[in-house]
mmCIF file of C-alpha atoms in Angstrom:
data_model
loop_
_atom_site.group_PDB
_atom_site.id
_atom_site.type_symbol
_atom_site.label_atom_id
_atom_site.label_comp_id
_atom_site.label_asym_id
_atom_site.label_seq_id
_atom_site.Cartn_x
_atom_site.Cartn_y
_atom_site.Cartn_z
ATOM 1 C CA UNK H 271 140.342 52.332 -55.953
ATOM 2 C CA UNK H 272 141.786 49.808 -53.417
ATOM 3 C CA UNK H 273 143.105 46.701 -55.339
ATOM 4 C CA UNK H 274 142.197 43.309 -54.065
ATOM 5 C CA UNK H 275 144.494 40.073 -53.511
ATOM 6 C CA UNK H 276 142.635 36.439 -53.357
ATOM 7 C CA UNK H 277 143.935 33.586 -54.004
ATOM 8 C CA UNK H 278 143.511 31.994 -57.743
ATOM 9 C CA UNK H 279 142.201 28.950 -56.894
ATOM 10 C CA UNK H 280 141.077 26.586 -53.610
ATOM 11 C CA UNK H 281 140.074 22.917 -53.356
ATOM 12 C CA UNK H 282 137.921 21.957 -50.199
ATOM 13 C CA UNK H 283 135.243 18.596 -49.701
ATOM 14 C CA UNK H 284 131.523 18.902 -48.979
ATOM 15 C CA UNK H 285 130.615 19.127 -45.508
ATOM 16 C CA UNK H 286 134.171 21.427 -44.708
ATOM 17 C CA UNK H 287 134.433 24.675 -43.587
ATOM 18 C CA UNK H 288 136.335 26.984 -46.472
ATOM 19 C CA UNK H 289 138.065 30.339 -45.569
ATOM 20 C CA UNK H 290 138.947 32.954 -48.246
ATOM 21 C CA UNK H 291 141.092 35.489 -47.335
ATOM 22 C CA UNK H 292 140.932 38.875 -49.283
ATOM 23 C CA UNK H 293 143.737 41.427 -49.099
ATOM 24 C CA UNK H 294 143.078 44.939 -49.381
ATOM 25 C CA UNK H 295 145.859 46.935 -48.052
ATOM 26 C CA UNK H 296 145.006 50.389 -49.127
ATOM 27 C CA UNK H 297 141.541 50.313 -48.142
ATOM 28 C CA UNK H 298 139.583 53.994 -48.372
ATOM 29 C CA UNK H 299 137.747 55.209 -45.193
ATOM 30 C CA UNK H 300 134.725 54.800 -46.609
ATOM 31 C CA UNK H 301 135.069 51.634 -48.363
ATOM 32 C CA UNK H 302 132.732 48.741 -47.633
ATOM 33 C CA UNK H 303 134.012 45.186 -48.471
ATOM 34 C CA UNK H 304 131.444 43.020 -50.263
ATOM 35 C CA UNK H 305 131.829 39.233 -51.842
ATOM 36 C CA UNK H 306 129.750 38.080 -54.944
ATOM 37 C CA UNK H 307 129.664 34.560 -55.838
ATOM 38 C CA UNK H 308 129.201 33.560 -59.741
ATOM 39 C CA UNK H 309 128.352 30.568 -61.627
ATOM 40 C CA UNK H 310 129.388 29.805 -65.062
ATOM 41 C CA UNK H 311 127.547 31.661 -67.828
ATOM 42 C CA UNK H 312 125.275 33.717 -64.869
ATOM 43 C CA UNK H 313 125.951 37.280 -63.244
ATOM 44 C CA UNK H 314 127.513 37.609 -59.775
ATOM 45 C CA UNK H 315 125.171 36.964 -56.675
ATOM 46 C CA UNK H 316 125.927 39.678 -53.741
ATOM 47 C CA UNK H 317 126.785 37.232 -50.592
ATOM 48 C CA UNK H 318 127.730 39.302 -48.054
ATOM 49 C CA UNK H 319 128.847 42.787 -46.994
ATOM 50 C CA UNK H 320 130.684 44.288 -43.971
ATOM 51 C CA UNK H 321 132.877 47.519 -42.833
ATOM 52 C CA UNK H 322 134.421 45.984 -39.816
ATOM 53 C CA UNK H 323 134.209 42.987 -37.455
ATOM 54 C CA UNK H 324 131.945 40.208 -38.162
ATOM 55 C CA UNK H 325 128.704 40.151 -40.035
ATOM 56 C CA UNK H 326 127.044 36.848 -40.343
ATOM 57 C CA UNK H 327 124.077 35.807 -42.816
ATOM 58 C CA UNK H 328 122.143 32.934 -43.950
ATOM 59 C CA UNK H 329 125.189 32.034 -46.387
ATOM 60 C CA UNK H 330 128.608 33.010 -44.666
ATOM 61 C CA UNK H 331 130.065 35.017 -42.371
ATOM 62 C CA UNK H 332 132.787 37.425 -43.136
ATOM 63 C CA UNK H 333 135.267 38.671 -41.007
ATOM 64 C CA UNK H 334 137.150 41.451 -41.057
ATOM 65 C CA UNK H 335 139.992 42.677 -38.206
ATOM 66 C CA UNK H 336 140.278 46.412 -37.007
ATOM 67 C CA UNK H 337 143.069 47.689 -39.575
ATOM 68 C CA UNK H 338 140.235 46.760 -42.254
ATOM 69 C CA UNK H 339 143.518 45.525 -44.096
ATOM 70 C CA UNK H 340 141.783 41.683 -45.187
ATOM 71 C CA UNK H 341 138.644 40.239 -44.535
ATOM 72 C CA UNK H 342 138.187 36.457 -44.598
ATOM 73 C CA UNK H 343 134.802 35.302 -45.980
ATOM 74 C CA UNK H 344 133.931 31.809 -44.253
ATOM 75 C CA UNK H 345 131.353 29.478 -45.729
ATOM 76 C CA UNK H 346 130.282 26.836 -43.492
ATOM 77 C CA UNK H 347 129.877 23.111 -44.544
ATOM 78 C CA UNK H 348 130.126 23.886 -48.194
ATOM 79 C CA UNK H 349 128.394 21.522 -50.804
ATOM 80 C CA UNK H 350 128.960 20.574 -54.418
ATOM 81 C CA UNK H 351 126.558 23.576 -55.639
ATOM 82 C CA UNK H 352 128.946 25.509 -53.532
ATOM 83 C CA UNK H 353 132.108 25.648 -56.480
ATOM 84 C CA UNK H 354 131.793 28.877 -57.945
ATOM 85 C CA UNK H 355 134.215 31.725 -58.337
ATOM 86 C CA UNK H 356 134.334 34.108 -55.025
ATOM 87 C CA UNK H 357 134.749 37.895 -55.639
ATOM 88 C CA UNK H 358 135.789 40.209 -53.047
ATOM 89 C CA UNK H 359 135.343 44.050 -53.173
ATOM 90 C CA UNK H 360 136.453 47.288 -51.888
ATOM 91 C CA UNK H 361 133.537 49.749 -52.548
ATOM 92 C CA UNK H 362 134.330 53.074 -52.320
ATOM 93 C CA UNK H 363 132.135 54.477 -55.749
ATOM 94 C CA UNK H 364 131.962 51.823 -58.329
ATOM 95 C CA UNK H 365 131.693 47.883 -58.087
ATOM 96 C CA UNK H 366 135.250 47.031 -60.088
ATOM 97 C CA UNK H 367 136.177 43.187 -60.125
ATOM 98 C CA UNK H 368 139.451 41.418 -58.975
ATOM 99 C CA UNK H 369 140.315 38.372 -60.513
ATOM 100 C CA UNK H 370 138.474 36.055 -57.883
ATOM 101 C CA UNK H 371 138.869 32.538 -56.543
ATOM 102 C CA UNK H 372 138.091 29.731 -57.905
ATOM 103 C CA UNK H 373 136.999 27.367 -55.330
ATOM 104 C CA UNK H 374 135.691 23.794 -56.269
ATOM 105 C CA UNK H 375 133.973 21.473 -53.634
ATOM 106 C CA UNK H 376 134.619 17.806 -54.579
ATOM 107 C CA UNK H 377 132.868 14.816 -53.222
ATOM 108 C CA UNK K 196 110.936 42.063 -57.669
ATOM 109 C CA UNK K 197 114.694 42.088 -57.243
ATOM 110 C CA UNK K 198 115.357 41.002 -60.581
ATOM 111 C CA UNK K 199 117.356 42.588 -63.339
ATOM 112 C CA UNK K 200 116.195 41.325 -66.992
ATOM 113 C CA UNK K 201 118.646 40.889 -70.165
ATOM 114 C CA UNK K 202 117.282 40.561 -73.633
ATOM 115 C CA UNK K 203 118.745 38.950 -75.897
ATOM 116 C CA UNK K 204 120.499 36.237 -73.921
ATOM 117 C CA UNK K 205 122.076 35.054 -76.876
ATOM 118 C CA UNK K 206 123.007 37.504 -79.864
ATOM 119 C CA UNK K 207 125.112 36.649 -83.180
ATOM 120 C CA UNK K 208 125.709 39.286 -85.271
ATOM 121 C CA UNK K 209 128.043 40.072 -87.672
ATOM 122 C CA UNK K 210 130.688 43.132 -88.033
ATOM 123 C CA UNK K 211 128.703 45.287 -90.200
ATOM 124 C CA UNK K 212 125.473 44.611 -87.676
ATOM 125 C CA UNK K 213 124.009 47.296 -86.141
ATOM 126 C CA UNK K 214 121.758 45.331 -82.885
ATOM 127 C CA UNK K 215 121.275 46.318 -79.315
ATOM 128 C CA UNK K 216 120.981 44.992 -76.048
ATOM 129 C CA UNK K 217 118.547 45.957 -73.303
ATOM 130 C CA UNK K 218 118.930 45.735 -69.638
ATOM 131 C CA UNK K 219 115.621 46.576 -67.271
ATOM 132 C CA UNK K 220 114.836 46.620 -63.491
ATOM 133 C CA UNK K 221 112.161 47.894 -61.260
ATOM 134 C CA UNK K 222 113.205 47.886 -58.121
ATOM 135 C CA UNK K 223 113.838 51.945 -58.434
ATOM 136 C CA UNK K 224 117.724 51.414 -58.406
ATOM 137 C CA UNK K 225 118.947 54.540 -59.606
ATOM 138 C CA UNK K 226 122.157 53.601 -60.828
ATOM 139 C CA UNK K 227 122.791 51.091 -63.648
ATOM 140 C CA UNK K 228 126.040 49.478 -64.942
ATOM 141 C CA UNK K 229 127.156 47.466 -68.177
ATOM 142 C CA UNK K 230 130.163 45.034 -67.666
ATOM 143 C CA UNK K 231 132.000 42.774 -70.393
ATOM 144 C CA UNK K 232 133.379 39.247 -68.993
ATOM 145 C CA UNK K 233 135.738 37.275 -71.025
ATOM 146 C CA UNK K 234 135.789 33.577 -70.393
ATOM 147 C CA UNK K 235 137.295 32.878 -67.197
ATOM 148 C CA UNK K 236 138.090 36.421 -66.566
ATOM 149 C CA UNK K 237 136.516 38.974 -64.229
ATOM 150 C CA UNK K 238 133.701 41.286 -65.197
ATOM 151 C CA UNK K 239 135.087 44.105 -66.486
ATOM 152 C CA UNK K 240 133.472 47.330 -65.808
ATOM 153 C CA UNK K 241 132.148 49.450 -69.184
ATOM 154 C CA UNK K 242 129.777 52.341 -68.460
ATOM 155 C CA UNK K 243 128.272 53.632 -65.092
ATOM 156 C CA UNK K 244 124.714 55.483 -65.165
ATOM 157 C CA UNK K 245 123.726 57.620 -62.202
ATOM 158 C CA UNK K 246 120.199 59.381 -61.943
ATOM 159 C CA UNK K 247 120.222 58.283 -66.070
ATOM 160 C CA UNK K 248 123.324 60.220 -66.417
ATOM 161 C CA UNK K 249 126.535 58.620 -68.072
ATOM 162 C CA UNK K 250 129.019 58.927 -64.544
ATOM 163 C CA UNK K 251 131.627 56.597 -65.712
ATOM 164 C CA UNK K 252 132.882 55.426 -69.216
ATOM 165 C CA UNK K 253 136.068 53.053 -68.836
ATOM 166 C CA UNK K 254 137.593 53.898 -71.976
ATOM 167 C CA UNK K 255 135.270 51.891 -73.930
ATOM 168 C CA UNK K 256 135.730 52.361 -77.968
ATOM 169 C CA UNK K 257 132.729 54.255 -79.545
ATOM 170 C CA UNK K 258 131.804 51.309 -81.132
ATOM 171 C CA UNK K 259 129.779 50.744 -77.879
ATOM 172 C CA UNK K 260 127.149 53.365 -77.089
ATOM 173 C CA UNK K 261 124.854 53.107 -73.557
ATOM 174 C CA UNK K 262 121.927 54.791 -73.873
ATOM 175 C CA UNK K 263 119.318 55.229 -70.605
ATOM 176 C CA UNK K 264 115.757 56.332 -71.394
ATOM 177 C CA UNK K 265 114.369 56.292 -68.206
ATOM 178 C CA UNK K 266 115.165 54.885 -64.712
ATOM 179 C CA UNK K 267 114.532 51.312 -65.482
ATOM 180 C CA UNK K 268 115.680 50.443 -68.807
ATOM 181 C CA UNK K 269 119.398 50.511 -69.953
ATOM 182 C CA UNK K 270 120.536 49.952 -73.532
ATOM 183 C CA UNK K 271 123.969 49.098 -74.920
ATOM 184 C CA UNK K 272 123.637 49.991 -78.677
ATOM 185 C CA UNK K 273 126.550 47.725 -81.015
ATOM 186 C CA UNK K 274 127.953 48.478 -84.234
ATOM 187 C CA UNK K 275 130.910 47.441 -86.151
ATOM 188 C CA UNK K 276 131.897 44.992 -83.371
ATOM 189 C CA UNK K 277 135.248 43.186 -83.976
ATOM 190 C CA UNK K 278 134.997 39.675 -83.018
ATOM 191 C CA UNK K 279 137.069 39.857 -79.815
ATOM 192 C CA UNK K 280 134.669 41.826 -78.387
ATOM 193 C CA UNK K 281 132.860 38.256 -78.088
ATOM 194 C CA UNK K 282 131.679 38.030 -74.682
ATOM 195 C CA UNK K 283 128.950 37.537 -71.940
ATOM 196 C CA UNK K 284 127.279 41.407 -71.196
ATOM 197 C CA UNK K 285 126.367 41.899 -68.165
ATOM 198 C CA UNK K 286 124.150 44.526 -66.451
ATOM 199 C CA UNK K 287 123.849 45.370 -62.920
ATOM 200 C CA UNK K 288 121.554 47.806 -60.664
ATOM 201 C CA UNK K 289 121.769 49.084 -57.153
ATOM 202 C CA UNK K 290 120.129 51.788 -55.432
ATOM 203 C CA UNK K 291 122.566 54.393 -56.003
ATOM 204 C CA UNK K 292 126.137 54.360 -57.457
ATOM 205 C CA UNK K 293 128.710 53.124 -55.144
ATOM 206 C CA UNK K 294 125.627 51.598 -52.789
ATOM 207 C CA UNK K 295 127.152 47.897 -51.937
ATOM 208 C CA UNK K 296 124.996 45.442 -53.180
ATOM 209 C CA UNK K 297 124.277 45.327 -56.521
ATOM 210 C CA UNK K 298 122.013 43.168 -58.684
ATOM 211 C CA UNK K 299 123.128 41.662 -61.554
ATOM 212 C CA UNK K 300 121.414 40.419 -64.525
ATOM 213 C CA UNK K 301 121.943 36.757 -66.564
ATOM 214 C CA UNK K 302 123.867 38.414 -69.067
ATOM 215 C CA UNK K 303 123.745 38.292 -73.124
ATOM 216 C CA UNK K 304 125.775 35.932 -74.869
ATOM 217 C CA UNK K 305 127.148 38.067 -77.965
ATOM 218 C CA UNK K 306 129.194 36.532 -80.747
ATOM 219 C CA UNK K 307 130.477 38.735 -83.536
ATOM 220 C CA UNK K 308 131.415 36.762 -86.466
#
């Protein structure tokens, strides 16, 4: 299973741009990278997936360069309802967790 | 209906209890997951079902037992819980295993006292 590197934690204001980077160096062939988002006390919401380039939705975008080696998930002007802890996955057979970032959106 | 459906979503039970928990979906996913989360912790992955077969079983003590009568319904069956296995259950569908977006449910609260 390819093991995933966020950062713990990230601070950003409503109305900013945030960037989270994801490492995930020993990516499989077939692995597809996908980012949940979860609130306190609820299960993970899928945001996005992608195998490589760009892939934009209603929510983010997430961007991932041709070695497949990190992907940065980008939400646009991010709002309070925004702070949440950000998952990013390596899916090759089973959805298995890394420890996430922690981002809070303050005033 | 992309919803996934937890009952209870709060469960006390002591360590002699014997209770369940039930996870259901109908959106024809045929592969169905049970994760533990800790408090502040990621979800940790339990028990895989694929085509209601048990595919994956993390190590999890027999104390837990997953149980999948049919396509839609998922049970995780408790007895003689310690009380650190106090956490939020969580249960999860997507199409088929390893398919990339998966649906998760609200969870059950479970306290063992």
């Amino acid at each position: 299973l390819a093991k995933t590197t966020q950062p713990i934690s990230m601070d950003s204001y409503e109305g900013q741009e945030v960037n989270i980077t994801c490492s995930h160096n020993n990516i499989a062939t077939n692995d597809y990278i996908t980012w949940y988002q979860q609130f306190p006390s609820q299960g993970p919401r899928f945001i996005i997936q992608g195998y490589k380039t760009k892939v934009t939705n209603e929510v983010a975008s997430l961007f991932i360069p041709a070695d497949r080696k990190s992907s940065t998930l980008s939400l646009p002007r991010v709002s309070l309802s925004d702070t949440a802890v950000y998952y990013c996955l390596a899916i090759g057979q089973n959805f298995v967790f890394g420890p996430g970032t922690r981002l809070s959106v303050l005033p | 209906d992309t919803e996934v459906t937890q009952t209870p979503k709060h469960l006390v039970m002591g360590m002699t209890n014997k209770k369940s928990l039930k996870c259901e979906q109908h959106m024809g996913h045929r592969a169905m997951y049970w994760y533990k989360q800790k408090a502040k912790k990621p979800p940790e992955l339990m028990f895989v079902y694929s085509y209601e077969k048990l595919s994956i079983n993390e190590s999890v003590p027999s104390r837990f037992s997953p149980e999948c009568p049919n396509s839609s319904l998922l049970n995780l069956h408790l007895h003689a819980l310690q009380p650190e296995d106090s956490a939020l259950y969580l249960c999860a569908s997507s199409q088929v295993a390893g398919n990339t977006e998966a649906f998760f449910g609200q969870g059950t609260r479970l306290t063992v006292v």
